[in-house]
Amino acid sequence: MTGAVDMSGVLLAGTLFAAYWLLMLPRRPLHAAGAPARHPVASPRLVLPKRQRTTDPHEIPLFIHQLTGLLQAGRAPSQLWGDMLSVHGGSSGFPAAIKPALLPAHQAAQLGLSVPEVLREAGSQTRDPALRSLWRDLAACLEVAERSGASLAAVLSRYAAQRDAQLDSDAARGTALAGPRATVRLLSWLPLFGLGVGYLLGVDPVAVLLGSAPGIATLCAGAVLMVIGRFWSSRLVRAAAGDSA
């Protein structure tokens, strides 16, 4: 009888551990059910690579500062995209990721076509969220400068400063949340550590929890509270980080 209780306790502990481990796995956002699929508009001018890696966020402000520097040096907006093609002529990394948008933008500028439309089209076709935001924001900056008569260099300079401030804010928030995240992980593992300490002290925690009705009630209540605490703590950290719950 004791052997059966021990075996059932081990199985129950293993089941709880597996369920708890699954709860701790990172979650990926799911697309809304029934949402219509967005198909990019076919264009002969844009040829995107099959595989795209996520762009380093620090590359974006540097790219905008380069645009601003060329404009402040006296380069015309129509010459801007050709100059950036010559600067970012690499075949890998960030240059390879932005080349499919720079090339049609340069061609549109040479032909007198709308560069903002080309950039916005590139933003709608890329799978990289950082580049998507970059091309759409640049298209908006170009349209604001064209319609208001403001200096494009000044508009891009303010945009670059805003992106720099956003990166600094994200870094400060990540540093501030490092401690709470570590605390959540530590508190999540404490019940399992407590079981191990009990065995080291010569006590059989599983037998105590499964040997009586109060023990079983305590085990169930502890498991439920452990899962609720993990979920609530993770939710608080995500809310503080600004992520969507």
mmCIF file of N, CA, C and O in Angstrom, residues 130-172:
data_model
loop_
_atom_site.group_PDB
_atom_site.id
_atom_site.type_symbol
_atom_site.label_atom_id
_atom_site.label_comp_id
_atom_site.label_asym_id
_atom_site.label_seq_id
_atom_site.Cartn_x
_atom_site.Cartn_y
_atom_site.Cartn_z
ATOM 1 N N ALA A 130 10.514 46.134 -37.791
ATOM 2 C CA ALA A 130 11.324 47.348 -37.675
ATOM 3 C C ALA A 130 11.412 48.067 -39.018
ATOM 4 O O ALA A 130 11.285 49.298 -39.097
ATOM 5 N N LEU A 131 11.640 47.325 -40.086
ATOM 6 C CA LEU A 131 11.702 47.939 -41.416
ATOM 7 C C LEU A 131 10.333 48.426 -41.861
ATOM 8 O O LEU A 131 10.236 49.447 -42.553
ATOM 9 N N ARG A 132 9.294 47.709 -41.494
ATOM 10 C CA ARG A 132 7.948 48.161 -41.854
ATOM 11 C C ARG A 132 7.664 49.531 -41.261
ATOM 12 O O ARG A 132 7.150 50.432 -41.925
ATOM 13 N N SER A 133 8.016 49.680 -39.982
ATOM 14 C CA SER A 133 7.826 50.979 -39.333
ATOM 15 C C SER A 133 8.724 52.044 -39.945
ATOM 16 O O SER A 133 8.310 53.191 -40.124
ATOM 17 N N LEU A 134 9.964 51.668 -40.292
ATOM 18 C CA LEU A 134 10.901 52.634 -40.865
ATOM 19 C C LEU A 134 10.396 53.189 -42.184
ATOM 20 O O LEU A 134 10.361 54.412 -42.393
ATOM 21 N N TRP A 135 9.987 52.310 -43.112
ATOM 22 C CA TRP A 135 9.577 52.788 -44.434
ATOM 23 C C TRP A 135 8.296 53.609 -44.354
ATOM 24 O O TRP A 135 8.157 54.625 -45.066
ATOM 25 N N ARG A 136 7.383 53.207 -43.506
ATOM 26 C CA ARG A 136 6.148 53.985 -43.388
ATOM 27 C C ARG A 136 6.410 55.341 -42.753
ATOM 28 O O ARG A 136 5.829 56.359 -43.170
ATOM 29 N N ASP A 137 7.273 55.389 -41.767
ATOM 30 C CA ASP A 137 7.592 56.668 -41.132
ATOM 31 C C ASP A 137 8.358 57.574 -42.087
ATOM 32 O O ASP A 137 8.122 58.793 -42.127
ATOM 33 N N LEU A 138 9.288 57.012 -42.859
ATOM 34 C CA LEU A 138 10.020 57.828 -43.824
ATOM 35 C C LEU A 138 9.086 58.375 -44.899
ATOM 36 O O LEU A 138 9.247 59.526 -45.354
ATOM 37 N N ALA A 139 8.131 57.557 -45.334
ATOM 38 C CA ALA A 139 7.163 58.041 -46.313
ATOM 39 C C ALA A 139 6.357 59.211 -45.743
ATOM 40 O O ALA A 139 6.110 60.208 -46.432
ATOM 41 N N ALA A 140 5.978 59.116 -44.467
ATOM 42 C CA ALA A 140 5.248 60.210 -43.834
ATOM 43 C C ALA A 140 6.115 61.458 -43.712
ATOM 44 O O ALA A 140 5.642 62.582 -43.935
ATOM 45 N N CYS A 141 7.399 61.288 -43.382
ATOM 46 C CA CYS A 141 8.303 62.434 -43.288
ATOM 47 C C CYS A 141 8.453 63.130 -44.635
ATOM 48 O O CYS A 141 8.456 64.371 -44.725
ATOM 49 N N LEU A 142 8.597 62.355 -45.697
ATOM 50 C CA LEU A 142 8.726 62.943 -47.030
ATOM 51 C C LEU A 142 7.465 63.701 -47.426
ATOM 52 O O LEU A 142 7.541 64.801 -48.001
ATOM 53 N N GLU A 143 6.303 63.148 -47.121
ATOM 54 C CA GLU A 143 5.057 63.820 -47.475
ATOM 55 C C GLU A 143 4.869 65.098 -46.670
ATOM 56 O O GLU A 143 4.404 66.112 -47.203
ATOM 57 N N VAL A 144 5.243 65.059 -45.388
ATOM 58 C CA VAL A 144 5.133 66.276 -44.569
ATOM 59 C C VAL A 144 6.043 67.372 -45.111
ATOM 60 O O VAL A 144 5.653 68.542 -45.208
ATOM 61 N N ALA A 145 7.277 67.010 -45.487
ATOM 62 C CA ALA A 145 8.208 68.002 -46.021
ATOM 63 C C ALA A 145 7.723 68.556 -47.364
ATOM 64 O O ALA A 145 7.857 69.757 -47.631
ATOM 65 N N GLU A 146 7.144 67.701 -48.205
ATOM 66 C CA GLU A 146 6.676 68.162 -49.510
ATOM 67 C C GLU A 146 5.463 69.071 -49.390
ATOM 68 O O GLU A 146 5.366 70.085 -50.084
ATOM 69 N N ARG A 147 4.533 68.737 -48.516
ATOM 70 C CA ARG A 147 3.287 69.497 -48.420
ATOM 71 C C ARG A 147 3.435 70.773 -47.612
ATOM 72 O O ARG A 147 2.755 71.766 -47.884
ATOM 73 N N SER A 148 4.299 70.751 -46.611
ATOM 74 C CA SER A 148 4.450 71.932 -45.754
ATOM 75 C C SER A 148 5.584 72.844 -46.185
ATOM 76 O O SER A 148 5.657 73.988 -45.742
ATOM 77 N N GLY A 149 6.490 72.346 -47.019
ATOM 78 C CA GLY A 149 7.643 73.145 -47.412
ATOM 79 C C GLY A 149 8.745 73.171 -46.378
ATOM 80 O O GLY A 149 9.713 73.918 -46.524
ATOM 81 N N ALA A 150 8.616 72.365 -45.343
ATOM 82 C CA ALA A 150 9.644 72.313 -44.306
ATOM 83 C C ALA A 150 10.880 71.592 -44.830
ATOM 84 O O ALA A 150 10.828 70.830 -45.810
ATOM 85 N N SER A 151 11.993 71.861 -44.175
ATOM 86 C CA SER A 151 13.240 71.203 -44.565
ATOM 87 C C SER A 151 13.165 69.718 -44.246
ATOM 88 O O SER A 151 12.839 69.332 -43.119
ATOM 89 N N LEU A 152 13.472 68.895 -45.240
ATOM 90 C CA LEU A 152 13.453 67.448 -45.017
ATOM 91 C C LEU A 152 14.510 67.038 -44.006
ATOM 92 O O LEU A 152 14.301 66.120 -43.209
ATOM 93 N N ALA A 153 15.653 67.731 -44.020
ATOM 94 C CA ALA A 153 16.706 67.417 -43.047
ATOM 95 C C ALA A 153 16.226 67.664 -41.619
ATOM 96 O O ALA A 153 16.513 66.876 -40.709
ATOM 97 N N ALA A 154 15.475 68.762 -41.415
ATOM 98 C CA ALA A 154 14.965 69.054 -40.073
ATOM 99 C C ALA A 154 13.932 68.022 -39.642
ATOM 100 O O ALA A 154 13.923 67.582 -38.482
ATOM 101 N N VAL A 155 13.069 67.617 -40.576
ATOM 102 C CA VAL A 155 12.048 66.621 -40.234
ATOM 103 C C VAL A 155 12.709 65.293 -39.879
ATOM 104 O O VAL A 155 12.349 64.647 -38.888
ATOM 105 N N LEU A 156 13.686 64.877 -40.673
ATOM 106 C CA LEU A 156 14.360 63.608 -40.395
ATOM 107 C C LEU A 156 15.187 63.682 -39.123
ATOM 108 O O LEU A 156 15.325 62.689 -38.408
ATOM 109 N N SER A 157 15.754 64.848 -38.839
ATOM 110 C CA SER A 157 16.532 64.998 -37.611
ATOM 111 C C SER A 157 15.645 64.825 -36.374
ATOM 112 O O SER A 157 16.040 64.150 -35.407
ATOM 113 N N ARG A 158 14.446 65.386 -36.413
ATOM 114 C CA ARG A 158 13.531 65.218 -35.286
ATOM 115 C C ARG A 158 13.069 63.764 -35.181
ATOM 116 O O ARG A 158 12.912 63.234 -34.071
ATOM 117 N N TYR A 159 12.857 63.134 -36.318
ATOM 118 C CA TYR A 159 12.445 61.736 -36.297
ATOM 119 C C TYR A 159 13.556 60.851 -35.724
ATOM 120 O O TYR A 159 13.291 59.940 -34.932
ATOM 121 N N ALA A 160 14.799 61.120 -36.113
ATOM 122 C CA ALA A 160 15.926 60.352 -35.581
ATOM 123 C C ALA A 160 16.063 60.559 -34.069
ATOM 124 O O ALA A 160 16.347 59.600 -33.330
ATOM 125 N N ALA A 161 15.866 61.790 -33.615
ATOM 126 C CA ALA A 161 15.939 62.054 -32.172
ATOM 127 C C ALA A 161 14.836 61.294 -31.427
ATOM 128 O O ALA A 161 15.060 60.767 -30.323
ATOM 129 N N GLN A 162 13.652 61.213 -32.047
ATOM 130 C CA GLN A 162 12.560 60.476 -31.410
ATOM 131 C C GLN A 162 12.875 58.990 -31.331
ATOM 132 O O GLN A 162 12.593 58.335 -30.312
ATOM 133 N N ARG A 163 13.490 58.418 -32.367
ATOM 134 C CA ARG A 163 13.851 57.008 -32.338
ATOM 135 C C ARG A 163 14.957 56.742 -31.323
ATOM 136 O O ARG A 163 14.950 55.710 -30.639
ATOM 137 N N ASP A 164 15.916 57.655 -31.207
ATOM 138 C CA ASP A 164 16.958 57.515 -30.186
ATOM 139 C C ASP A 164 16.367 57.531 -28.781
ATOM 140 O O ASP A 164 16.752 56.722 -27.909
ATOM 141 N N ALA A 165 15.434 58.455 -28.550
ATOM 142 C CA ALA A 165 14.798 58.533 -27.235
ATOM 143 C C ALA A 165 13.995 57.270 -26.936
ATOM 144 O O ALA A 165 13.971 56.791 -25.789
ATOM 145 N N GLN A 166 13.354 56.705 -27.961
ATOM 146 C CA GLN A 166 12.596 55.473 -27.761
ATOM 147 C C GLN A 166 13.512 54.305 -27.388
ATOM 148 O O GLN A 166 13.188 53.504 -26.514
ATOM 149 N N LEU A 167 14.673 54.207 -28.049
ATOM 150 C CA LEU A 167 15.626 53.148 -27.713
ATOM 151 C C LEU A 167 16.152 53.301 -26.287
ATOM 152 O O LEU A 167 16.294 52.315 -25.555
ATOM 153 N N ASP A 168 16.447 54.545 -25.901
ATOM 154 C CA ASP A 168 16.904 54.778 -24.531
ATOM 155 C C ASP A 168 15.829 54.409 -23.513
ATOM 156 O O ASP A 168 16.123 53.819 -22.455
ATOM 157 N N SER A 169 14.579 54.737 -23.835
ATOM 158 C CA SER A 169 13.488 54.396 -22.924
ATOM 159 C C SER A 169 13.307 52.886 -22.818
ATOM 160 O O SER A 169 13.099 52.350 -21.715
ATOM 161 N N ASP A 170 13.410 52.184 -23.949
ATOM 162 C CA ASP A 170 13.272 50.717 -23.917
ATOM 163 C C ASP A 170 14.402 50.076 -23.119
ATOM 164 O O ASP A 170 14.174 49.118 -22.366
ATOM 165 N N ALA A 171 15.625 50.612 -23.280
ATOM 166 C CA ALA A 171 16.753 50.056 -22.531
ATOM 167 C C ALA A 171 16.595 50.292 -21.036
ATOM 168 O O ALA A 171 16.852 49.396 -20.215
ATOM 169 N N ALA A 172 16.148 51.490 -20.657
ATOM 170 C CA ALA A 172 15.949 51.781 -19.232
ATOM 171 C C ALA A 172 14.837 50.929 -18.646
ATOM 172 O O ALA A 172 14.947 50.431 -17.515
#
